[in-house]
mmCIF file with all atom_site columns, C-alpha atoms in Angstrom:
data_model
loop_
_atom_site.group_PDB
_atom_site.id
_atom_site.type_symbol
_atom_site.label_atom_id
_atom_site.label_alt_id
_atom_site.label_comp_id
_atom_site.label_asym_id
_atom_site.label_entity_id
_atom_site.label_seq_id
_atom_site.pdbx_PDB_ins_code
_atom_site.Cartn_x
_atom_site.Cartn_y
_atom_site.Cartn_z
_atom_site.occupancy
_atom_site.B_iso_or_equiv
_atom_site.pdbx_formal_charge
_atom_site.auth_seq_id
_atom_site.auth_comp_id
_atom_site.auth_asym_id
_atom_site.auth_atom_id
_atom_site.pdbx_PDB_model_num
ATOM 1   C CA . MET A 1 1   ? 0.365  0.105   -0.163  1.00 39.00 ? 1   MET A CA 1
ATOM 2   C CA . PRO A 1 2   ? 1.701  3.489   -0.771  1.00 46.00 ? 2   PRO A CA 1
ATOM 3   C CA . THR A 1 3   ? 2.583  5.476   1.762   1.00 54.00 ? 3   THR A CA 1
ATOM 4   C CA . THR A 1 4   ? 1.954  9.757   1.746   1.00 61.00 ? 4   THR A CA 1
ATOM 5   C CA . PRO A 1 5   ? 4.412  12.275  3.873   1.00 62.00 ? 5   PRO A CA 1
ATOM 6   C CA . SER A 1 6   ? 3.828  12.169  7.160   1.00 69.00 ? 6   SER A CA 1
ATOM 7   C CA . ALA A 1 7   ? 3.940  15.478  9.588   1.00 71.00 ? 7   ALA A CA 1
ATOM 8   C CA . SER A 1 8   ? 7.401  13.684  11.023  1.00 75.00 ? 8   SER A CA 1
ATOM 9   C CA . MET A 1 9   ? 8.718  12.816  7.880   1.00 75.00 ? 9   MET A CA 1
ATOM 10  C CA . PRO A 1 10  ? 7.182  14.992  4.992   1.00 75.00 ? 10  PRO A CA 1
ATOM 11  C CA . ARG A 1 11  ? 10.033 14.495  2.493   1.00 85.00 ? 11  ARG A CA 1
ATOM 12  C CA . LEU A 1 12  ? 10.044 10.600  2.561   1.00 85.00 ? 12  LEU A CA 1
ATOM 13  C CA . THR A 1 13  ? 7.165  8.546   0.118   1.00 81.00 ? 13  THR A CA 1
ATOM 14  C CA . GLY A 1 14  ? 6.847  4.755   -0.049  1.00 85.00 ? 14  GLY A CA 1
ATOM 15  C CA . GLY A 1 15  ? 4.941  3.093   -3.619  1.00 81.00 ? 15  GLY A CA 1
ATOM 16  C CA . ALA A 1 16  ? 2.971  -0.061  -3.085  1.00 82.00 ? 16  ALA A CA 1
ATOM 17  C CA . SER A 1 17  ? 5.161  -3.207  -2.120  1.00 87.00 ? 17  SER A CA 1
ATOM 18  C CA . VAL A 1 18  ? 4.205  -6.781  -2.302  1.00 91.00 ? 18  VAL A CA 1
ATOM 19  C CA . SER A 1 19  ? 5.525  -9.450  0.259   1.00 88.00 ? 19  SER A CA 1
ATOM 20  C CA . VAL A 1 20  ? 5.569  -13.479 -0.821  1.00 90.00 ? 20  VAL A CA 1
ATOM 21  C CA . ASP A 1 21  ? 7.294  -15.867 1.283   1.00 90.00 ? 21  ASP A CA 1
ATOM 22  C CA . GLY A 1 22  ? 9.351  -13.282 3.435   1.00 88.00 ? 22  GLY A CA 1
ATOM 23  C CA . ILE A 1 23  ? 10.704 -11.105 0.831   1.00 92.00 ? 23  ILE A CA 1
ATOM 24  C CA . THR A 1 24  ? 9.283  -7.722  0.460   1.00 91.00 ? 24  THR A CA 1
ATOM 25  C CA . VAL A 1 25  ? 9.696  -5.536  -3.106  1.00 94.00 ? 25  VAL A CA 1
ATOM 26  C CA . GLY A 1 26  ? 8.473  -1.994  -3.423  1.00 93.00 ? 26  GLY A CA 1
ATOM 27  C CA . GLU A 1 27  ? 9.626  1.389   -3.992  1.00 95.00 ? 27  GLU A CA 1
ATOM 28  C CA . TRP A 1 28  ? 10.246 4.807   -1.948  1.00 92.00 ? 28  TRP A CA 1
ATOM 29  C CA . THR A 1 29  ? 11.093 8.378   -2.551  1.00 94.00 ? 29  THR A CA 1
ATOM 30  C CA . LEU A 1 30  ? 13.465 10.588  -0.282  1.00 95.00 ? 30  LEU A CA 1
ATOM 31  C CA . THR A 1 31  ? 13.593 14.493  -1.141  1.00 96.00 ? 31  THR A CA 1
ATOM 32  C CA . ARG A 1 32  ? 16.479 16.936  0.180   1.00 96.00 ? 32  ARG A CA 1
ATOM 33  C CA . ALA A 1 33  ? 16.492 14.814  3.374   1.00 96.00 ? 33  ALA A CA 1
ATOM 34  C CA . ALA A 1 34  ? 17.892 11.824  5.027   1.00 95.00 ? 34  ALA A CA 1
ATOM 35  C CA . PHE A 1 35  ? 16.591 8.567   6.954   1.00 92.00 ? 35  PHE A CA 1
ATOM 36  C CA . THR A 1 36  ? 18.270 6.193   9.325   1.00 94.00 ? 36  THR A CA 1
ATOM 37  C CA . ASP A 1 37  ? 17.611 2.711   10.380  1.00 92.00 ? 37  ASP A CA 1
ATOM 38  C CA . ARG A 1 38  ? 18.417 -0.939  11.220  1.00 91.00 ? 38  ARG A CA 1
ATOM 39  C CA . HIS A 1 39  ? 16.671 -3.820  9.840   1.00 85.00 ? 39  HIS A CA 1
ATOM 40  C CA . GLN A 1 40  ? 17.109 -7.332  11.028  1.00 88.00 ? 40  GLN A CA 1
ATOM 41  C CA . HIS A 1 41  ? 17.074 -8.790  7.158   1.00 91.00 ? 41  HIS A CA 1
ATOM 42  C CA . VAL A 1 42  ? 19.012 -7.877  4.197   1.00 93.00 ? 42  VAL A CA 1
ATOM 43  C CA . GLU A 1 43  ? 18.014 -4.872  2.152   1.00 93.00 ? 43  GLU A CA 1
ATOM 44  C CA . ILE A 1 44  ? 18.795 -4.304  -1.417  1.00 96.00 ? 44  ILE A CA 1
ATOM 45  C CA . ASN A 1 45  ? 18.048 -0.744  -3.086  1.00 96.00 ? 45  ASN A CA 1
ATOM 46  C CA . THR A 1 46  ? 18.184 0.326   -6.589  1.00 98.00 ? 46  THR A CA 1
ATOM 47  C CA . VAL A 1 47  ? 18.225 3.623   -7.827  1.00 98.00 ? 47  VAL A CA 1
ATOM 48  C CA . LEU A 1 48  ? 15.884 4.431   -10.759 1.00 97.00 ? 48  LEU A CA 1
ATOM 49  C CA . GLU A 1 49  ? 16.371 7.992   -10.670 1.00 97.00 ? 49  GLU A CA 1
ATOM 50  C CA . GLY A 1 50  ? 18.332 10.612  -8.786  1.00 98.00 ? 50  GLY A CA 1
ATOM 51  C CA . GLU A 1 51  ? 21.476 10.085  -6.380  1.00 98.00 ? 51  GLU A CA 1
ATOM 52  C CA . LEU A 1 52  ? 21.173 8.345   -3.132  1.00 98.00 ? 52  LEU A CA 1
ATOM 53  C CA . HIS A 1 53  ? 24.128 8.470   -0.698  1.00 98.00 ? 53  HIS A CA 1
ATOM 54  C CA . VAL A 1 54  ? 24.066 5.404   1.146   1.00 97.00 ? 54  VAL A CA 1
ATOM 55  C CA . THR A 1 55  ? 26.334 5.142   4.969   1.00 97.00 ? 55  THR A CA 1
ATOM 56  C CA . SER A 1 56  ? 26.453 1.769   6.426   1.00 93.00 ? 56  SER A CA 1
ATOM 57  C CA . GLU A 1 57  ? 29.296 -0.183  8.195   1.00 87.00 ? 57  GLU A CA 1
ATOM 58  C CA . GLY A 1 58  ? 31.564 3.454   8.073   1.00 90.00 ? 58  GLY A CA 1
ATOM 59  C CA . ASP A 1 59  ? 30.982 3.157   4.358   1.00 95.00 ? 59  ASP A CA 1
ATOM 60  C CA . THR A 1 60  ? 29.606 5.878   2.454   1.00 97.00 ? 60  THR A CA 1
ATOM 61  C CA . HIS A 1 61  ? 29.063 4.707   -1.298  1.00 97.00 ? 61  HIS A CA 1
ATOM 62  C CA . ILE A 1 62  ? 27.296 7.319   -4.081  1.00 98.00 ? 62  ILE A CA 1
ATOM 63  C CA . VAL A 1 63  ? 24.169 5.477   -5.622  1.00 98.00 ? 63  VAL A CA 1
ATOM 64  C CA . ARG A 1 64  ? 22.778 6.788   -9.081  1.00 98.00 ? 64  ARG A CA 1
ATOM 65  C CA . PRO A 1 65  ? 20.635 5.622   -11.758 1.00 98.00 ? 65  PRO A CA 1
ATOM 66  C CA . GLY A 1 66  ? 20.907 1.830   -12.582 1.00 98.00 ? 66  GLY A CA 1
ATOM 67  C CA . GLN A 1 67  ? 23.173 1.002   -9.882  1.00 98.00 ? 67  GLN A CA 1
ATOM 68  C CA . THR A 1 68  ? 22.158 -1.426  -6.985  1.00 98.00 ? 68  THR A CA 1
ATOM 69  C CA . ILE A 1 69  ? 23.889 -1.535  -3.283  1.00 97.00 ? 69  ILE A CA 1
ATOM 70  C CA . VAL A 1 70  ? 23.262 -4.187  -0.554  1.00 96.00 ? 70  VAL A CA 1
ATOM 71  C CA . VAL A 1 71  ? 23.138 -3.110  2.955   1.00 95.00 ? 71  VAL A CA 1
ATOM 72  C CA . PRO A 1 72  ? 23.656 -6.502  5.241   1.00 93.00 ? 72  PRO A CA 1
ATOM 73  C CA . ALA A 1 73  ? 21.124 -7.502  7.860   1.00 91.00 ? 73  ALA A CA 1
ATOM 74  C CA . GLY A 1 74  ? 21.268 -6.359  11.230  1.00 91.00 ? 74  GLY A CA 1
ATOM 75  C CA . SER A 1 75  ? 23.286 -2.834  10.061  1.00 92.00 ? 75  SER A CA 1
ATOM 76  C CA . ARG A 1 76  ? 22.559 0.505   11.033  1.00 94.00 ? 76  ARG A CA 1
ATOM 77  C CA . ALA A 1 77  ? 22.078 2.503   7.330   1.00 95.00 ? 77  ALA A CA 1
ATOM 78  C CA . THR A 1 78  ? 21.749 6.024   6.527   1.00 97.00 ? 78  THR A CA 1
ATOM 79  C CA . TYR A 1 79  ? 20.241 7.000   3.031   1.00 96.00 ? 79  TYR A CA 1
ATOM 80  C CA . ALA A 1 80  ? 20.657 10.334  2.106   1.00 97.00 ? 80  ALA A CA 1
ATOM 81  C CA . ALA A 1 81  ? 18.825 12.294  -0.975  1.00 97.00 ? 81  ALA A CA 1
ATOM 82  C CA . PRO A 1 82  ? 21.042 15.972  -1.285  1.00 96.00 ? 82  PRO A CA 1
ATOM 83  C CA . GLU A 1 83  ? 18.343 16.878  -4.048  1.00 97.00 ? 83  GLU A CA 1
ATOM 84  C CA . TYR A 1 84  ? 15.747 13.536  -4.757  1.00 97.00 ? 84  TYR A CA 1
ATOM 85  C CA . ALA A 1 85  ? 16.136 9.961   -5.023  1.00 97.00 ? 85  ALA A CA 1
ATOM 86  C CA . ARG A 1 86  ? 14.011 7.217   -6.379  1.00 97.00 ? 86  ARG A CA 1
ATOM 87  C CA . MET A 1 87  ? 14.799 3.663   -5.451  1.00 96.00 ? 87  MET A CA 1
ATOM 88  C CA . SER A 1 88  ? 13.291 0.250   -5.945  1.00 96.00 ? 88  SER A CA 1
ATOM 89  C CA . TYR A 1 89  ? 14.002 -2.092  -2.756  1.00 94.00 ? 89  TYR A CA 1
ATOM 90  C CA . VAL A 1 90  ? 14.322 -5.829  -1.603  1.00 95.00 ? 90  VAL A CA 1
ATOM 91  C CA . TYR A 1 91  ? 14.422 -6.903  1.790   1.00 92.00 ? 91  TYR A CA 1
ATOM 92  C CA . GLY A 1 92  ? 15.465 -10.435 2.495   1.00 90.00 ? 92  GLY A CA 1
ATOM 93  C CA . PRO A 1 93  ? 13.665 -12.750 4.961   1.00 87.00 ? 93  PRO A CA 1
ATOM 94  C CA . GLY A 1 94  ? 14.454 -11.826 8.571   1.00 77.00 ? 94  GLY A CA 1
ATOM 95  C CA . THR A 1 95  ? 12.246 -10.074 11.471  1.00 72.00 ? 95  THR A CA 1
ATOM 96  C CA . PRO A 1 96  ? 10.224 -7.340  10.496  1.00 68.00 ? 96  PRO A CA 1
ATOM 97  C CA . GLY A 1 97  ? 10.449 -3.932  11.466  1.00 72.00 ? 97  GLY A CA 1
ATOM 98  C CA . MET A 1 98  ? 13.021 -1.622  12.425  1.00 75.00 ? 98  MET A CA 1
ATOM 99  C CA . THR A 1 99  ? 14.827 0.591   15.112  1.00 82.00 ? 99  THR A CA 1
ATOM 100 C CA . ASP A 1 100 ? 17.568 3.181   15.555  1.00 83.00 ? 100 ASP A CA 1
ATOM 101 C CA . VAL A 1 101 ? 14.940 5.523   13.259  1.00 86.00 ? 101 VAL A CA 1
ATOM 102 C CA . ALA A 1 102 ? 16.541 8.969   12.825  1.00 88.00 ? 102 ALA A CA 1
ATOM 103 C CA . TYR A 1 103 ? 15.024 11.603  10.036  1.00 89.00 ? 103 TYR A CA 1
ATOM 104 C CA . GLU A 1 104 ? 16.387 14.899  9.071   1.00 91.00 ? 104 GLU A CA 1
ATOM 105 C CA . GLU A 1 105 ? 15.855 17.563  6.400   1.00 92.00 ? 105 GLU A CA 1
ATOM 106 C CA . PHE A 1 106 ? 18.570 19.394  3.911   1.00 92.00 ? 106 PHE A CA 1
#
């Protein structure tokens, strides 16, 4: 089900997602903001538009359209879009939910 911006995270949106056998696939956008979280499953993000800066395990990667990044299960990662980024994501099987959530706008 698509998500619209919330009062606490107005520059983060999510498109429709689907889950099958513990694997979830969907889409999200981030505009001039950063979102940090920790999942207990592998997270794979492919940038469709814009540019995404992903920091995990002390390393920062700049991911551009057509490129993919994998964040290991249990890692705390920050996803930052200096301007705009639209991504597709795949969550591997694991415990649902996230912790250590933070959000900031640029």
